[in-house]
Structures are given as structure tokens and as C-alpha cells.
XYZ file of C-alpha atoms in Angstrom:
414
model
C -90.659 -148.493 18.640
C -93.006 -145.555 18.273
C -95.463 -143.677 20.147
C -98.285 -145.448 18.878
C -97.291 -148.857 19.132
C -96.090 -147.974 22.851
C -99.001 -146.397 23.746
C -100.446 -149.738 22.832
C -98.478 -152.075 24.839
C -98.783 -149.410 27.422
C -102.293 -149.409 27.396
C -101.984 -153.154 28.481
C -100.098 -152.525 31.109
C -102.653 -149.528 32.162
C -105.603 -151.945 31.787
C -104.074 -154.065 34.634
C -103.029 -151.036 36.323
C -106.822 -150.017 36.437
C -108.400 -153.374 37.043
C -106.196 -153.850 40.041
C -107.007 -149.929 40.927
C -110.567 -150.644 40.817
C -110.488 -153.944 42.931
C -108.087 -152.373 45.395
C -109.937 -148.809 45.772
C -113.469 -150.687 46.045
C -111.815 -153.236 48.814
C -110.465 -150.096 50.613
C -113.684 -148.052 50.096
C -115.349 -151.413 51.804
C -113.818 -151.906 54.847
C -112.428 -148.550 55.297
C -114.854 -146.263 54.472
C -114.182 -142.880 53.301
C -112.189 -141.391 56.210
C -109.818 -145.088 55.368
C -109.107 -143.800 51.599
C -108.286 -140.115 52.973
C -105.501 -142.314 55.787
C -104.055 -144.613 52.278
C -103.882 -141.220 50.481
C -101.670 -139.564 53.417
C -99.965 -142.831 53.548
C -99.117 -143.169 49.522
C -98.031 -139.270 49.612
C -95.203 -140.217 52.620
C -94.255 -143.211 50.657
C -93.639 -141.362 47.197
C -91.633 -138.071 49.098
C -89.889 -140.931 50.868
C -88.747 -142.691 47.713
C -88.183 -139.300 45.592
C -85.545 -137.996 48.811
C -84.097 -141.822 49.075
C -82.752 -141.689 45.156
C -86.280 -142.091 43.294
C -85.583 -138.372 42.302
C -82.473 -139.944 40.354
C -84.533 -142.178 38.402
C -85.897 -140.038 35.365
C -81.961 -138.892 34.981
C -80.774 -142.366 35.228
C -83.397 -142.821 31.912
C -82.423 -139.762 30.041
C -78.209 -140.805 30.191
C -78.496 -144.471 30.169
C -80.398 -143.596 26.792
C -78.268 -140.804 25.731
C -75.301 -142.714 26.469
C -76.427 -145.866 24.479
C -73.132 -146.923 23.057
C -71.029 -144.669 25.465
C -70.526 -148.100 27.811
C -68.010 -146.476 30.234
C -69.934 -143.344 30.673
C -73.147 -145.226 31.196
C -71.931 -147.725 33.461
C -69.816 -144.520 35.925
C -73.198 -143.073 35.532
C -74.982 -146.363 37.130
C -72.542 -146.637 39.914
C -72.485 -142.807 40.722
C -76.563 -143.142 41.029
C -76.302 -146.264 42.843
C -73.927 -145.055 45.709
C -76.041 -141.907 46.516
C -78.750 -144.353 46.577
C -77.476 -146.919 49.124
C -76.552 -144.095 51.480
C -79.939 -141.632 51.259
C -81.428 -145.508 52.486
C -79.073 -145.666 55.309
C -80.000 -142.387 56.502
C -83.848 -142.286 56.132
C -84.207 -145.930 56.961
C -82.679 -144.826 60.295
C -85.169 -141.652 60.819
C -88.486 -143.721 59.901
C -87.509 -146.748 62.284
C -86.378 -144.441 65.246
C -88.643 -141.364 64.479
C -91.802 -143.788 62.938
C -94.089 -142.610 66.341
C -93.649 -138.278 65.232
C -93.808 -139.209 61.691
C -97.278 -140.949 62.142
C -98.944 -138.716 64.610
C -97.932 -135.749 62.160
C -98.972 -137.523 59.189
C -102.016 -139.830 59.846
C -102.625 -137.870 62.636
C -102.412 -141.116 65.214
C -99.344 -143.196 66.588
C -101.558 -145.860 66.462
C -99.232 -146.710 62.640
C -96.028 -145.817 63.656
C -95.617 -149.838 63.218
C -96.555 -149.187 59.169
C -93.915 -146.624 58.913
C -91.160 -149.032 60.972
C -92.388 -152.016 58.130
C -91.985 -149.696 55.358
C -88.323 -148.364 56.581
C -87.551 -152.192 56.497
C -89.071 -152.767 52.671
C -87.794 -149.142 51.261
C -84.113 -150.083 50.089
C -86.437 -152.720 47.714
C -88.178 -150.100 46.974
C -85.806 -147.742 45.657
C -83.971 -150.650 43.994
C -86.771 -152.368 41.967
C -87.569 -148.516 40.865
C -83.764 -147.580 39.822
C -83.788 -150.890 37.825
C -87.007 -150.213 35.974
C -85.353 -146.602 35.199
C -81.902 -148.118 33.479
C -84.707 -150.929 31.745
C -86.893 -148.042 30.171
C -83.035 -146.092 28.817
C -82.384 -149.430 27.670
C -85.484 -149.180 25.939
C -86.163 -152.524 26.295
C -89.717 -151.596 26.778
C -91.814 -154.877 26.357
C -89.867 -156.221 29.742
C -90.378 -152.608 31.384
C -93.867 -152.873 31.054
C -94.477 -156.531 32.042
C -92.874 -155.700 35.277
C -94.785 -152.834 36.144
C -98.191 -155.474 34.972
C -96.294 -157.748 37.792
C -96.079 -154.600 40.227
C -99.783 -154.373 39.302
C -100.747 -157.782 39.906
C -98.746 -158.114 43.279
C -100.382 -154.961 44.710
C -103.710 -156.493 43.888
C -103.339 -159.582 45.754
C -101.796 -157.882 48.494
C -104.093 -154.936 49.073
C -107.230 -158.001 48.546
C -105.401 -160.422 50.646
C -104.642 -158.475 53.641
C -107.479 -155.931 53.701
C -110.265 -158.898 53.704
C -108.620 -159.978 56.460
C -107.020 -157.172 58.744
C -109.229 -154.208 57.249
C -107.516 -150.503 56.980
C -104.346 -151.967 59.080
C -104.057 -154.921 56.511
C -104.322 -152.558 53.674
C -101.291 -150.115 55.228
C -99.269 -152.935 55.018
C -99.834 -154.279 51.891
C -98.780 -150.808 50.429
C -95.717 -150.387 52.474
C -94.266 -153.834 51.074
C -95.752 -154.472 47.546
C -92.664 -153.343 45.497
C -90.096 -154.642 47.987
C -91.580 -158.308 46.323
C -91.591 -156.864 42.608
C -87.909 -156.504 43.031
C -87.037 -159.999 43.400
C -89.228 -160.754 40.243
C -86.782 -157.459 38.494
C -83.941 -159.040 39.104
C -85.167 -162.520 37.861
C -86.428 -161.147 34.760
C -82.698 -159.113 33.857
C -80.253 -161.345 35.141
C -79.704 -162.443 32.022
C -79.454 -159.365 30.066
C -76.107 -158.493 28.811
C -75.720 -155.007 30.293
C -76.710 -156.513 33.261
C -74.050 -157.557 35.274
C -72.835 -156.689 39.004
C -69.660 -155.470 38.179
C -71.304 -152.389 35.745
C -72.772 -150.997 38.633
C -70.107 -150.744 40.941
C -67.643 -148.554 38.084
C -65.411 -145.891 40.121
C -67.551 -142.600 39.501
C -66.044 -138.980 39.105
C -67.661 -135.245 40.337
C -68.927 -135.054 36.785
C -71.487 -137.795 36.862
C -72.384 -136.491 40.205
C -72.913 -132.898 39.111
C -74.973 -134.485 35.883
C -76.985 -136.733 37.887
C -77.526 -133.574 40.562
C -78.346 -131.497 37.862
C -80.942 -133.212 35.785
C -82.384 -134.794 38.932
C -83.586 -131.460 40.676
C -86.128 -131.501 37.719
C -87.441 -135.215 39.292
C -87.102 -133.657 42.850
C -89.159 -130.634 42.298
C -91.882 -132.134 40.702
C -92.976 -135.393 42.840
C -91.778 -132.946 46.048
C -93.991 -130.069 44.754
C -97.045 -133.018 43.460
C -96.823 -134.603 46.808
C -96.799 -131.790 49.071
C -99.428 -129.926 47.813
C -101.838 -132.874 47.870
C -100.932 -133.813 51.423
C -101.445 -129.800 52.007
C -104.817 -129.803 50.110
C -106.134 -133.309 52.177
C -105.062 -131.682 55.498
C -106.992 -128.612 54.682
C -110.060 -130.517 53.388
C -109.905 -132.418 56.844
C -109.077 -129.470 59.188
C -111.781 -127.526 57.630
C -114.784 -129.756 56.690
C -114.387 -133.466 57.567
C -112.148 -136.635 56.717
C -115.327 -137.967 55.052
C -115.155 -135.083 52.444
C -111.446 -135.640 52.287
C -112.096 -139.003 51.242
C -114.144 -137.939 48.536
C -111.754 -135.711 47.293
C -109.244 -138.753 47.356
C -111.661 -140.732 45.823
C -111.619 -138.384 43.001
C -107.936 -138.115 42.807
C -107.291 -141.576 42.722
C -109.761 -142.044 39.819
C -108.373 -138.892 38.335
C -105.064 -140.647 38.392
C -106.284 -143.796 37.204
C -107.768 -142.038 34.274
C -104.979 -140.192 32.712
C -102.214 -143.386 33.859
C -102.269 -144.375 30.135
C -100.932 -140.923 29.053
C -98.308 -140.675 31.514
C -97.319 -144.235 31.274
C -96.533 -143.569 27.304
C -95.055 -140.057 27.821
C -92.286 -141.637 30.376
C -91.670 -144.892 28.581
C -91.375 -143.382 24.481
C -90.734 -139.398 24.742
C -88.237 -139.193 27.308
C -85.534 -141.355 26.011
C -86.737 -140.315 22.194
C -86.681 -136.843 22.894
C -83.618 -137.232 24.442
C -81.338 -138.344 22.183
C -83.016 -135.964 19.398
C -80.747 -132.842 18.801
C -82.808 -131.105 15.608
C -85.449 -128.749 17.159
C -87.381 -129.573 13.839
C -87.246 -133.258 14.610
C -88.787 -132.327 18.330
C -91.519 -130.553 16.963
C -92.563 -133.204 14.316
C -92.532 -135.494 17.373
C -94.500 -133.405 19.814
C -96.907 -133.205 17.241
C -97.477 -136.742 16.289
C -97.556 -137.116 20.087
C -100.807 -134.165 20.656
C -102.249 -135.894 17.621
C -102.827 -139.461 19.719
C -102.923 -137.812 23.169
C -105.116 -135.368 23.086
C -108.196 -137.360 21.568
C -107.559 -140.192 23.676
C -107.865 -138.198 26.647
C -110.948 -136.278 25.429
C -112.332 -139.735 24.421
C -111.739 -140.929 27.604
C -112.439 -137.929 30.252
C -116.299 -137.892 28.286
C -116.762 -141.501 28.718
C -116.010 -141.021 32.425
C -118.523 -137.928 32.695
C -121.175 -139.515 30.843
C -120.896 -142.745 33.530
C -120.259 -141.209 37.241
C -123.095 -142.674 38.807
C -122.345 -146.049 37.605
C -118.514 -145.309 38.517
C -119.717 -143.823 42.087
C -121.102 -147.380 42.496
C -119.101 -149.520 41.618
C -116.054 -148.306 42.783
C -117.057 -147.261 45.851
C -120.316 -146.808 47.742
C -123.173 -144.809 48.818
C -120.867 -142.954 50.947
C -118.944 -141.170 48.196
C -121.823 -139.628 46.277
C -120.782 -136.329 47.492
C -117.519 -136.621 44.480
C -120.424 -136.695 41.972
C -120.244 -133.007 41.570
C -116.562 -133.417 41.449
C -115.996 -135.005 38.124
C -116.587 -132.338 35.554
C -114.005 -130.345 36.576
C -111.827 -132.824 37.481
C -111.545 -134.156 34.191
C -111.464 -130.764 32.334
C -108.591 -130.093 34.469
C -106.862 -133.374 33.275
C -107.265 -132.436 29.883
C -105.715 -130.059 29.986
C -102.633 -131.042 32.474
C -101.803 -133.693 30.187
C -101.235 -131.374 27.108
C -99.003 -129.118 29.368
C -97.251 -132.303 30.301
C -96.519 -132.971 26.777
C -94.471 -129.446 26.397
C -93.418 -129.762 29.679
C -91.939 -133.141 28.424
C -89.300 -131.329 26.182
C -88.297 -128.975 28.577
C -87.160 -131.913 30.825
C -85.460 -134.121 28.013
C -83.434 -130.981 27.039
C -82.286 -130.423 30.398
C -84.158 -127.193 31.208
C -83.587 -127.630 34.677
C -84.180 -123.734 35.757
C -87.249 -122.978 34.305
C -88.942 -127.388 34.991
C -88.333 -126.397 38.742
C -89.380 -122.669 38.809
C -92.786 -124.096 37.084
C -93.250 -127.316 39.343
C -92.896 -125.004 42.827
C -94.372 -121.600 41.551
C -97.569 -123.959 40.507
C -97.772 -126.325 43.578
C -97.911 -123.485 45.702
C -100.002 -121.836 43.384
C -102.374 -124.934 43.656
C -102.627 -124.932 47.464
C -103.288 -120.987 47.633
C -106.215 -121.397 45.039
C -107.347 -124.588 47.125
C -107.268 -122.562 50.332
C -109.666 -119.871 49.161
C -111.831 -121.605 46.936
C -112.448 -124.189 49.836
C -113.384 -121.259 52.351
C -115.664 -120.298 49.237
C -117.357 -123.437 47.932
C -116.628 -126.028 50.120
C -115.518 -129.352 48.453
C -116.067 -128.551 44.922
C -113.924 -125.548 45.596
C -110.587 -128.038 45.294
C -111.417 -129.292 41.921
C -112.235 -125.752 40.542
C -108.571 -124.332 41.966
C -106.799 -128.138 40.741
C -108.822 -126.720 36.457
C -107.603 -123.090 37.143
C -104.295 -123.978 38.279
C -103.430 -126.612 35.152
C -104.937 -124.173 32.933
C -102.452 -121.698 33.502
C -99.672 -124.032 33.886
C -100.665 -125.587 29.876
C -99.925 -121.797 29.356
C -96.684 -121.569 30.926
C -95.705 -124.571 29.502
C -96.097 -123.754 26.307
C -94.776 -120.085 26.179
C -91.572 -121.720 27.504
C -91.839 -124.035 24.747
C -92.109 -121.771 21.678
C -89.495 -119.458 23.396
C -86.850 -121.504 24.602
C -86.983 -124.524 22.587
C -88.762 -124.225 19.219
């Protein structure tokens, strides 16, 4: 399957992705208001560190060698059962922290106890979590990609009629929970839907493992680590600020923008991790890479051009219907914003080979040196031009990391 015809079936899964985005930001926008969005954008930032430390940071290596190791069977299924058992006991330990701790976590976090029962919830659902997300990561190195993406439509659709359900009727509090146990469901549906697949069985996960699957899955997984640790961080970093320093209204206009942001460019991504990583994976000929990073600019780039104009050109109407009167203050926000994503998602592409080759020194330097980077810029362009200040520091900051990325590219791969 190739880029283009993935990008297509991925593009279905994105269009439920963003229909059930839409629906759930405008229900949370609703009865939340923008100070509510700012409280789910603290709360989806504790839940993604939370899965990257409890084995989620294992998942894009558990793609790369379950793909490189296609017909290696033994290797692939040590490799399974190495991941697996630093899974299961990361879950013990952090389920114990969030259920015993949940009161610190959520004044430090949300900045009230008044969720610390959210956190205890979400301790509960985690292991289903990490599971459903580990499964998904063996599915995509399988590359049996028309299954991987109708379960991530089902983690769409689930979300949906959660975040609906329980924020018509319990507001902000309903909507906390729906987040904290949406994927623990999907799992269920995961392990319906691959039962009956014939790499799929108990006994292959469950192999004795060896230091050297350890050490490989260490290795290649700092790269995972770094980034969702250095993405998450900074954003929780930037939100504080923004709320310390001007008001959790503004905040929620800046998470109103990030969301949509996210929303935006979800298509990209969604092809980038489902085709290039296992493709450029098991490619060995630098000439073959570059062929394939170029086919791959050739459909990006446009469609995220097409699609960052299209969002310009409509704001207001976006503004509106996605939210309310209350966010027009993220109008000014957008055409920076989606400069900024342009360009992130062409450094993305080279930063794509660096982590299917393994690069693991120079992924990680790049991932911190640029989150902190990010927060620094945000800091003083904050204190200089208030809100707008974040987006110009989030275009300055991908700009040089497109740079970076591709330096590194044409020096240590090409």
C-alpha cells in the first residue's frame, strides 16, 4: 500500500476524527466555557505523559521491529513479550501513585482537588489504555492498515458519544470522565476485531525475552519518550504561563487554537505514522529513502497549504461554529498558527527518517533543545504581545526546527 492510497483511507479515518473533534470541542466550549477547554487541555496533557511513562513511549519501537522483523517470527514475538512485561509493571507502579497521590496530582495540575476523583477513575482505566494503544502499534508493523484505521474511526466514534453523553448531562465533570475512560472501551472492541488474526495469539506475547530486546526496545524508544515528554511539557508550561500571567479565559483561547491546530494537520500525521515509519524502516538504500521522502513532500506539502488557506480564509465562520462568542479573541491567532504548521509538518517529514533509521542521539537532542526552546520564546513574547505572542514563538520555533531537521537530514542520512 502506498502513501497515496493511505493517505486516503487515512483521510477517512481523519474525517471522523474531526467530526467527532468538532462536536466534542463545541459541547465542551458550551457548557464549559473557555476557562473548561484550558482544564480538558491540562487534563489531555497528564493523560498523554501518563501513557508515554506507562509503555506508550514503547509503541513507535514496537512498529518499527514488528515491521522490520516481518518474517523474523521468534525475534518479533521476544520483542512483543519484552515490550509487554515493561508495560504491565510501569502500570503497577503509576496506577499506584495516581490512586494514592490523585489529591497532589490535581491541585498541581488543574490547580483544584476538587478532580482528584478524575485522576483515581483514570488510574483504574489506564492499563486499557496502554493496552488498546500497544495493540494498535504491533497492528500498524503488521501493516494491516485497513483494520488499524477502523479502530482508531471506533476510538473516534466512542469518544464522541462519550464526551456528548456525559457532558450534556454532568457538564465539565461529565466531560473529565468521558476522557479518562474512552480508550479503556476501544480495547475490548481491539481485541474483538484481532482475535482472529493469525499472529495473534496469547502465547506470542508471553515469549521468554533476553537483555537484547530490552536494550533495542530502550534504545529506539527514548526517541518516543523525548518527543511526547518534550510536546507535552512544554504545552502544559506554555498554558500555565498564559494563565499565571493573563487569564484562564485567554488560555482557553490559546487551547482553542491548539486543538484546532491539531485537528488540522491530524491527516498528515495520521499518514506519516501509519505508511513512512514501517516503509522507511525496512528500506536500507539511502537512494530509495530519498525517492520516498520526495513522493511524500510532493502530496504533503500541498495538502497542507490547501488546507491551512482554507482554514484562514474561514475563521470567523470556524470561531462560530466551533465555539462561541467567547473565543473571538483566537481570531488573531490563526495566521500564524497555521504558517507555523506548515511548516512543522515538512520538518516532521525529515524528522521522520531520522527516527526510522534509529537516530536516536540527534531525534532527542532536537525534541528537548526545541521544547525548551519553545517555552523560552513563549515566555518573552507573552511578556511582549500578550496572547498572540504564543503563536508567534510556536512559527519561530518550527521554523528553525524544519531547519535543523533538514541539515541533519542531508548530513547524516542522504
Amino acid at each position: 500500500m502506498n502513501l497515496l492510497k493511505t493517505s486516503m483511507l487515512s483521510g477517512i479515518s481523519t474525517i471522523f476524527r474531526i467530526i467527532s473533534g468538532i462536536i466534542i470541542t463545541k459541547m465542551v466550549a458550551i457548557f464549559a466555557g473557555p476557562a473548561g477547554l484550558a482544564v480538558i487541555g491540562q487534563l489531555q496533557n497528564i493523560i498523554n505523559i501518563t501513557m508515554l511513562v506507562t509503555g506508550d513511549f514503547l509503541k513507535t519501537a514496537t512498529t518499527k521491529y514488528t515491521a522490520e522483523y516481518q518474517d523474523n517470527y521468534q525475534e518479533k514475538y521476544r520483542l512483543w513479550s519484552s515490550a509487554l512485561k515493561v508495560i504491565l509493571c510501569l502500570n503497577i507502579i503509576v496506577f499506584s501513585i495516581f490512586f494514592f497521590f490523585s489529591n497532589q496530582i490535581a491541585s498541581y495540575f488543574l490547580h483544584t482537588e476538587e478532580y482528584s476523583y478524575v485522576l483515581r477513575v483514570f488510574s483504574v482505566s489506564l492499563p486499557f489504555f496502554i493496552l488498546n494503544s500497544f495493540l494498535l502499534a504491533v497492528l500498524n508493523g503488521q501493516k494491516e492498515i485497513k483494520s488499524y484505521i477502523l479502530l482508531n474511526i471506533t476510538l473516534s466514534i466512542v469518544s464522541l458519544i462519550l464526551v456528548c453523553l456525559l457532558s450534556y448531562n454532568f457538564g465539565l465533570q461529565g466531560a473529565l470522565i468521558a476522557y479518562v475512560t474512552n480508550q479503556s472501551i476501544v480495547f475490548f472492541i481491539t481485541i474483538a476485531a484481532i482475535k482472529k488474526k493469525s499472529w495473534f495469539k496469547v502465547d506470542y506475547f508471553f515469549h521468554k525475552s533476553e537483555l537484547v530486546q530490552y536494550k533495542k526496545l530502550f534504545g529506539f524508544a527514548l526517541i518516543t519518550f523525548a518527543s511526547i515528554m518534550a510536546s507535552n511539557g512544554s504545552t502544559i508550561y506554555i498554558r500555565n504561563y498564559l494563565i499565571e500571567n493573563l487569564s484562564a479565559t485567554l488560555a482557553g483561547n490559546w487551547q482553542a487554537m491548539w486543538v484546532l491546530s491539531q485537528i488540522s494537520v491530524s491527516l498528515i500525521t495520521t499518514s506519516l505514522a501509519t505508511y513512512l515509519l514501517p516503509t522507511l524502516s525496512q528500506l536500507q538504500d539511502k537512494k530509495l529513502i530519498h525517492q520516498e521522502l520526495i513522493a511524500a513532500l510532493k502530496i504533503i506539502v500541498p495538502i497542507t497549504i490547501t488546507i491551512s488557506l482554507i482554514m484562514y480564509l474561514l475563521r470567523d465562520l470556524i470561531i462560530m461554529l466551533l465555539y462561541s462568542s467567547e473565543f473571538s479573541a483566537m481570531r488573531d491567532l490563526f495566521f500564524w498558527q497555521l504558517v507555523g504548521n506548515s511548516i512543522k509538518v515538512c520538518g516532521w517529514l525529515f524528522g521522520y527518517v531520522l527516527v526510522a533509521k534509529g537516530m536516536v542521539k540527534y531525534t532527542v537532542m532536537t525534541e528537548v533543545i526545541f521544547a525548551f526552546s519553545w517555552c523560552f520564546l513563549s515566555s518573552f513574547l507573552i511578556n511582549k504581545f500578550g496572547l498572540v505572542g504564543a503563536i508567534y514563538a510556536y512559527s519561530i520555533n518550527v521554523t528553525f526546527h524544519f531547519i535543523t531537521m533538514f541539515l541533519l537530514y542531508k548530513f547524516k542520512v542522504k
